[in-house]
Amino acid sequence: MAQKKAGEILAKFFDDGAYTSLYAEASGAVVAAFGSTNGCPVYALAQSGAALSKKDTAKAVKVLEMAAKTGNPVVTLYDSIGSDLTEGLAALTGASEV
C-alpha cells in the first residue's frame, strides 16, 4: 500500500504521469524514478511513509550520483517516520551519506 502511495505521488509529479522506475524491486521506503516535469528531465525520490533503511539511503545516494553525472535536478518528496531503528547506526550513517 505504501509503495502504491509513492507511485501515485510520482505519477502526479511527472508530465502525463509517465516516468521510468529506477529500481525493479518494489520493497523499501524509497521509490526512485526518472521522467520530465514541465518538459524538464528530472530524477525524483519519493518516500513511501515507512521507516528508512540503509538500503533506502543507498538508493538515494545512487540517484544523486546519476543526477550529478547527467546534470539533471533531483526532487525528493518526503513522507517518512524516520529511520529503521533495528538497523542501528547503519541507517543513521546511510542518512548522513544522503
PDB file of N, CA, C and O in Angstrom, residues 38-77:
ATOM      1  N   ASN A  38       7.232  19.509 -16.466  1.00  0.00           N
ATOM      2  CA  ASN A  38       7.165  20.771 -17.207  1.00  0.00           C
ATOM      3  C   ASN A  38       8.171  20.768 -18.359  1.00  0.00           C
ATOM      4  O   ASN A  38       8.799  21.772 -18.653  1.00  0.00           O
ATOM      5  N   GLY A  39       8.380  19.575 -18.942  1.00  0.00           N
ATOM      6  CA  GLY A  39       9.281  19.421 -20.075  1.00  0.00           C
ATOM      7  C   GLY A  39      10.745  19.298 -19.718  1.00  0.00           C
ATOM      8  O   GLY A  39      11.584  19.108 -20.592  1.00  0.00           O
ATOM      9  N   CYS A  40      11.085  19.376 -18.449  1.00  0.00           N
ATOM     10  CA  CYS A  40      12.485  19.315 -17.991  1.00  0.00           C
ATOM     11  C   CYS A  40      12.792  17.923 -17.439  1.00  0.00           C
ATOM     12  O   CYS A  40      12.063  17.422 -16.588  1.00  0.00           O
ATOM     13  N   PRO A  41      13.884  17.279 -17.906  1.00  0.00           N
ATOM     14  CA  PRO A  41      14.239  15.966 -17.346  1.00  0.00           C
ATOM     15  C   PRO A  41      14.628  16.098 -15.880  1.00  0.00           C
ATOM     16  O   PRO A  41      15.341  17.028 -15.503  1.00  0.00           O
ATOM     17  N   VAL A  42      14.140  15.174 -15.077  1.00  0.00           N
ATOM     18  CA  VAL A  42      14.374  15.254 -13.633  1.00  0.00           C
ATOM     19  C   VAL A  42      14.320  13.865 -12.999  1.00  0.00           C
ATOM     20  O   VAL A  42      13.578  12.997 -13.428  1.00  0.00           O
ATOM     21  N   TYR A  43      15.163  13.672 -11.992  1.00  0.00           N
ATOM     22  CA  TYR A  43      15.104  12.478 -11.152  1.00  0.00           C
ATOM     23  C   TYR A  43      14.209  12.801  -9.962  1.00  0.00           C
ATOM     24  O   TYR A  43      14.160  13.941  -9.510  1.00  0.00           O
ATOM     25  N   ALA A  44      13.539  11.795  -9.446  1.00  0.00           N
ATOM     26  CA  ALA A  44      12.712  12.006  -8.263  1.00  0.00           C
ATOM     27  C   ALA A  44      12.858  10.830  -7.315  1.00  0.00           C
ATOM     28  O   ALA A  44      12.992   9.680  -7.735  1.00  0.00           O
ATOM     29  N   LEU A  45      12.854  11.155  -6.042  1.00  0.00           N
ATOM     30  CA  LEU A  45      12.831  10.166  -4.966  1.00  0.00           C
ATOM     31  C   LEU A  45      11.567  10.423  -4.168  1.00  0.00           C
ATOM     32  O   LEU A  45      11.295  11.567  -3.791  1.00  0.00           O
ATOM     33  N   ALA A  46      10.780   9.392  -3.945  1.00  0.00           N
ATOM     34  CA  ALA A  46       9.576   9.535  -3.135  1.00  0.00           C
ATOM     35  C   ALA A  46       9.642   8.531  -1.996  1.00  0.00           C
ATOM     36  O   ALA A  46       9.891   7.346  -2.218  1.00  0.00           O
ATOM     37  N   GLN A  47       9.458   9.029  -0.795  1.00  0.00           N
ATOM     38  CA  GLN A  47       9.430   8.141   0.361  1.00  0.00           C
ATOM     39  C   GLN A  47       7.993   7.702   0.593  1.00  0.00           C
ATOM     40  O   GLN A  47       7.068   8.497   0.489  1.00  0.00           O
ATOM     41  N   SER A  48       7.827   6.429   0.910  1.00  0.00           N
ATOM     42  CA  SER A  48       6.500   5.828   0.995  1.00  0.00           C
ATOM     43  C   SER A  48       5.819   6.005   2.342  1.00  0.00           C
ATOM     44  O   SER A  48       4.689   5.597   2.500  1.00  0.00           O
ATOM     45  N   GLY A  49       6.481   6.592   3.313  1.00  0.00           N
ATOM     46  CA  GLY A  49       5.904   6.745   4.641  1.00  0.00           C
ATOM     47  C   GLY A  49       6.439   5.726   5.633  1.00  0.00           C
ATOM     48  O   GLY A  49       6.190   5.820   6.826  1.00  0.00           O
ATOM     49  N   ALA A  50       7.181   4.748   5.144  1.00  0.00           N
ATOM     50  CA  ALA A  50       7.772   3.726   6.016  1.00  0.00           C
ATOM     51  C   ALA A  50       9.118   4.211   6.548  1.00  0.00           C
ATOM     52  O   ALA A  50       9.673   5.193   6.068  1.00  0.00           O
ATOM     53  N   ALA A  51       9.635   3.512   7.545  1.00  0.00           N
ATOM     54  CA  ALA A  51      10.939   3.855   8.113  1.00  0.00           C
ATOM     55  C   ALA A  51      12.051   3.581   7.105  1.00  0.00           C
ATOM     56  O   ALA A  51      12.026   2.587   6.384  1.00  0.00           O
ATOM     57  N   LEU A  52      13.021   4.479   7.048  1.00  0.00           N
ATOM     58  CA  LEU A  52      14.136   4.344   6.106  1.00  0.00           C
ATOM     59  C   LEU A  52      15.168   3.347   6.605  1.00  0.00           C
ATOM     60  O   LEU A  52      15.515   3.337   7.783  1.00  0.00           O
ATOM     61  N   SER A  53      15.671   2.539   5.685  1.00  0.00           N
ATOM     62  CA  SER A  53      16.733   1.583   5.999  1.00  0.00           C
ATOM     63  C   SER A  53      18.012   2.012   5.289  1.00  0.00           C
ATOM     64  O   SER A  53      18.014   2.931   4.463  1.00  0.00           O
ATOM     65  N   LYS A  54      19.093   1.320   5.567  1.00  0.00           N
ATOM     66  CA  LYS A  54      20.363   1.569   4.885  1.00  0.00           C
ATOM     67  C   LYS A  54      20.195   1.361   3.381  1.00  0.00           C
ATOM     68  O   LYS A  54      20.732   2.112   2.570  1.00  0.00           O
ATOM     69  N   LYS A  55      19.430   0.353   2.996  1.00  0.00           N
ATOM     70  CA  LYS A  55      19.181   0.059   1.580  1.00  0.00           C
ATOM     71  C   LYS A  55      18.480   1.240   0.895  1.00  0.00           C
ATOM     72  O   LYS A  55      18.792   1.587  -0.238  1.00  0.00           O
ATOM     73  N   ASP A  56      17.547   1.869   1.601  1.00  0.00           N
ATOM     74  CA  ASP A  56      16.824   3.017   1.042  1.00  0.00           C
ATOM     75  C   ASP A  56      17.753   4.208   0.835  1.00  0.00           C
ATOM     76  O   ASP A  56      17.688   4.886  -0.187  1.00  0.00           O
ATOM     77  N   THR A  57      18.611   4.452   1.809  1.00  0.00           N
ATOM     78  CA  THR A  57      19.523   5.588   1.669  1.00  0.00           C
ATOM     79  C   THR A  57      20.551   5.322   0.568  1.00  0.00           C
ATOM     80  O   THR A  57      20.951   6.252  -0.128  1.00  0.00           O
ATOM     81  N   ALA A  58      20.912   4.054   0.368  1.00  0.00           N
ATOM     82  CA  ALA A  58      21.838   3.715  -0.720  1.00  0.00           C
ATOM     83  C   ALA A  58      21.188   4.021  -2.072  1.00  0.00           C
ATOM     84  O   ALA A  58      21.854   4.504  -2.987  1.00  0.00           O
ATOM     85  N   LYS A  59      19.870   3.752  -2.218  1.00  0.00           N
ATOM     86  CA  LYS A  59      19.155   4.102  -3.440  1.00  0.00           C
ATOM     87  C   LYS A  59      19.241   5.609  -3.688  1.00  0.00           C
ATOM     88  O   LYS A  59      19.495   6.045  -4.805  1.00  0.00           O
ATOM     89  N   ALA A  60      18.996   6.373  -2.641  1.00  0.00           N
ATOM     90  CA  ALA A  60      19.018   7.833  -2.776  1.00  0.00           C
ATOM     91  C   ALA A  60      20.396   8.324  -3.206  1.00  0.00           C
ATOM     92  O   ALA A  60      20.511   9.192  -4.078  1.00  0.00           O
ATOM     93  N   VAL A  61      21.441   7.771  -2.618  1.00  0.00           N
ATOM     94  CA  VAL A  61      22.808   8.176  -2.980  1.00  0.00           C
ATOM     95  C   VAL A  61      23.079   7.862  -4.448  1.00  0.00           C
ATOM     96  O   VAL A  61      23.648   8.690  -5.171  1.00  0.00           O
ATOM     97  N   LYS A  62      22.659   6.683  -4.922  1.00  0.00           N
ATOM     98  CA  LYS A  62      22.867   6.318  -6.327  1.00  0.00           C
ATOM     99  C   LYS A  62      22.156   7.294  -7.265  1.00  0.00           C
ATOM    100  O   LYS A  62      22.695   7.681  -8.294  1.00  0.00           O
ATOM    101  N   VAL A  63      20.948   7.697  -6.910  1.00  0.00           N
ATOM    102  CA  VAL A  63      20.208   8.647  -7.745  1.00  0.00           C
ATOM    103  C   VAL A  63      20.910  10.000  -7.755  1.00  0.00           C
ATOM    104  O   VAL A  63      21.035  10.634  -8.800  1.00  0.00           O
ATOM    105  N   LEU A  64      21.386  10.440  -6.606  1.00  0.00           N
ATOM    106  CA  LEU A  64      22.110  11.710  -6.549  1.00  0.00           C
ATOM    107  C   LEU A  64      23.376  11.655  -7.397  1.00  0.00           C
ATOM    108  O   LEU A  64      23.720  12.636  -8.069  1.00  0.00           O
ATOM    109  N   GLU A  65      24.061  10.524  -7.394  1.00  0.00           N
ATOM    110  CA  GLU A  65      25.260  10.362  -8.218  1.00  0.00           C
ATOM    111  C   GLU A  65      24.911  10.398  -9.711  1.00  0.00           C
ATOM    112  O   GLU A  65      25.616  11.017 -10.505  1.00  0.00           O
ATOM    113  N   MET A  66      23.811   9.729 -10.107  1.00  0.00           N
ATOM    114  CA  MET A  66      23.381   9.763 -11.511  1.00  0.00           C
ATOM    115  C   MET A  66      23.049  11.190 -11.929  1.00  0.00           C
ATOM    116  O   MET A  66      23.407  11.628 -13.024  1.00  0.00           O
ATOM    117  N   ALA A  67      22.364  11.909 -11.068  1.00  0.00           N
ATOM    118  CA  ALA A  67      21.992  13.287 -11.375  1.00  0.00           C
ATOM    119  C   ALA A  67      23.229  14.171 -11.512  1.00  0.00           C
ATOM    120  O   ALA A  67      23.290  15.020 -12.406  1.00  0.00           O
ATOM    121  N   ALA A  68      24.214  13.955 -10.671  1.00  0.00           N
ATOM    122  CA  ALA A  68      25.447  14.746 -10.743  1.00  0.00           C
ATOM    123  C   ALA A  68      26.169  14.487 -12.069  1.00  0.00           C
ATOM    124  O   ALA A  68      26.706  15.411 -12.681  1.00  0.00           O
ATOM    125  N   LYS A  69      26.157  13.229 -12.528  1.00  0.00           N
ATOM    126  CA  LYS A  69      26.819  12.884 -13.786  1.00  0.00           C
ATOM    127  C   LYS A  69      26.092  13.456 -15.002  1.00  0.00           C
ATOM    128  O   LYS A  69      26.714  13.825 -15.984  1.00  0.00           O
ATOM    129  N   THR A  70      24.769  13.525 -14.935  1.00  0.00           N
ATOM    130  CA  THR A  70      23.989  13.971 -16.086  1.00  0.00           C
ATOM    131  C   THR A  70      23.641  15.452 -16.035  1.00  0.00           C
ATOM    132  O   THR A  70      23.214  16.019 -17.038  1.00  0.00           O
ATOM    133  N   GLY A  71      23.772  16.055 -14.863  1.00  0.00           N
ATOM    134  CA  GLY A  71      23.430  17.466 -14.717  1.00  0.00           C
ATOM    135  C   GLY A  71      21.946  17.718 -14.551  1.00  0.00           C
ATOM    136  O   GLY A  71      21.497  18.865 -14.608  1.00  0.00           O
ATOM    137  N   ASN A  72      21.166  16.658 -14.345  1.00  0.00           N
ATOM    138  CA  ASN A  72      19.723  16.820 -14.142  1.00  0.00           C
ATOM    139  C   ASN A  72      19.409  17.039 -12.663  1.00  0.00           C
ATOM    140  O   ASN A  72      20.104  16.511 -11.794  1.00  0.00           O
ATOM    141  N   PRO A  73      18.360  17.796 -12.375  1.00  0.00           N
ATOM    142  CA  PRO A  73      17.990  18.032 -10.978  1.00  0.00           C
ATOM    143  C   PRO A  73      17.364  16.801 -10.334  1.00  0.00           C
ATOM    144  O   PRO A  73      16.923  15.878 -11.018  1.00  0.00           O
ATOM    145  N   VAL A  74      17.336  16.819  -9.005  1.00  0.00           N
ATOM    146  CA  VAL A  74      16.687  15.775  -8.212  1.00  0.00           C
ATOM    147  C   VAL A  74      15.654  16.441  -7.318  1.00  0.00           C
ATOM    148  O   VAL A  74      15.949  17.439  -6.662  1.00  0.00           O
ATOM    149  N   VAL A  75      14.458  15.886  -7.299  1.00  0.00           N
ATOM    150  CA  VAL A  75      13.414  16.344  -6.394  1.00  0.00           C
ATOM    151  C   VAL A  75      13.132  15.194  -5.443  1.00  0.00           C
ATOM    152  O   VAL A  75      12.959  14.052  -5.869  1.00  0.00           O
ATOM    153  N   THR A  76      13.101  15.496  -4.151  1.00  0.00           N
ATOM    154  CA  THR A  76      12.786  14.479  -3.154  1.00  0.00           C
ATOM    155  C   THR A  76      11.466  14.832  -2.497  1.00  0.00           C
ATOM    156  O   THR A  76      11.286  15.946  -2.020  1.00  0.00           O
ATOM    157  N   LEU A  77      10.562  13.874  -2.489  1.00  0.00           N
ATOM    158  CA  LEU A  77       9.243  14.045  -1.888  1.00  0.00           C
ATOM    159  C   LEU A  77       9.235  13.241  -0.597  1.00  0.00           C
ATOM    160  O   LEU A  77       9.252  12.008  -0.627  1.00  0.00           O
TER     161      LEU A  77
END
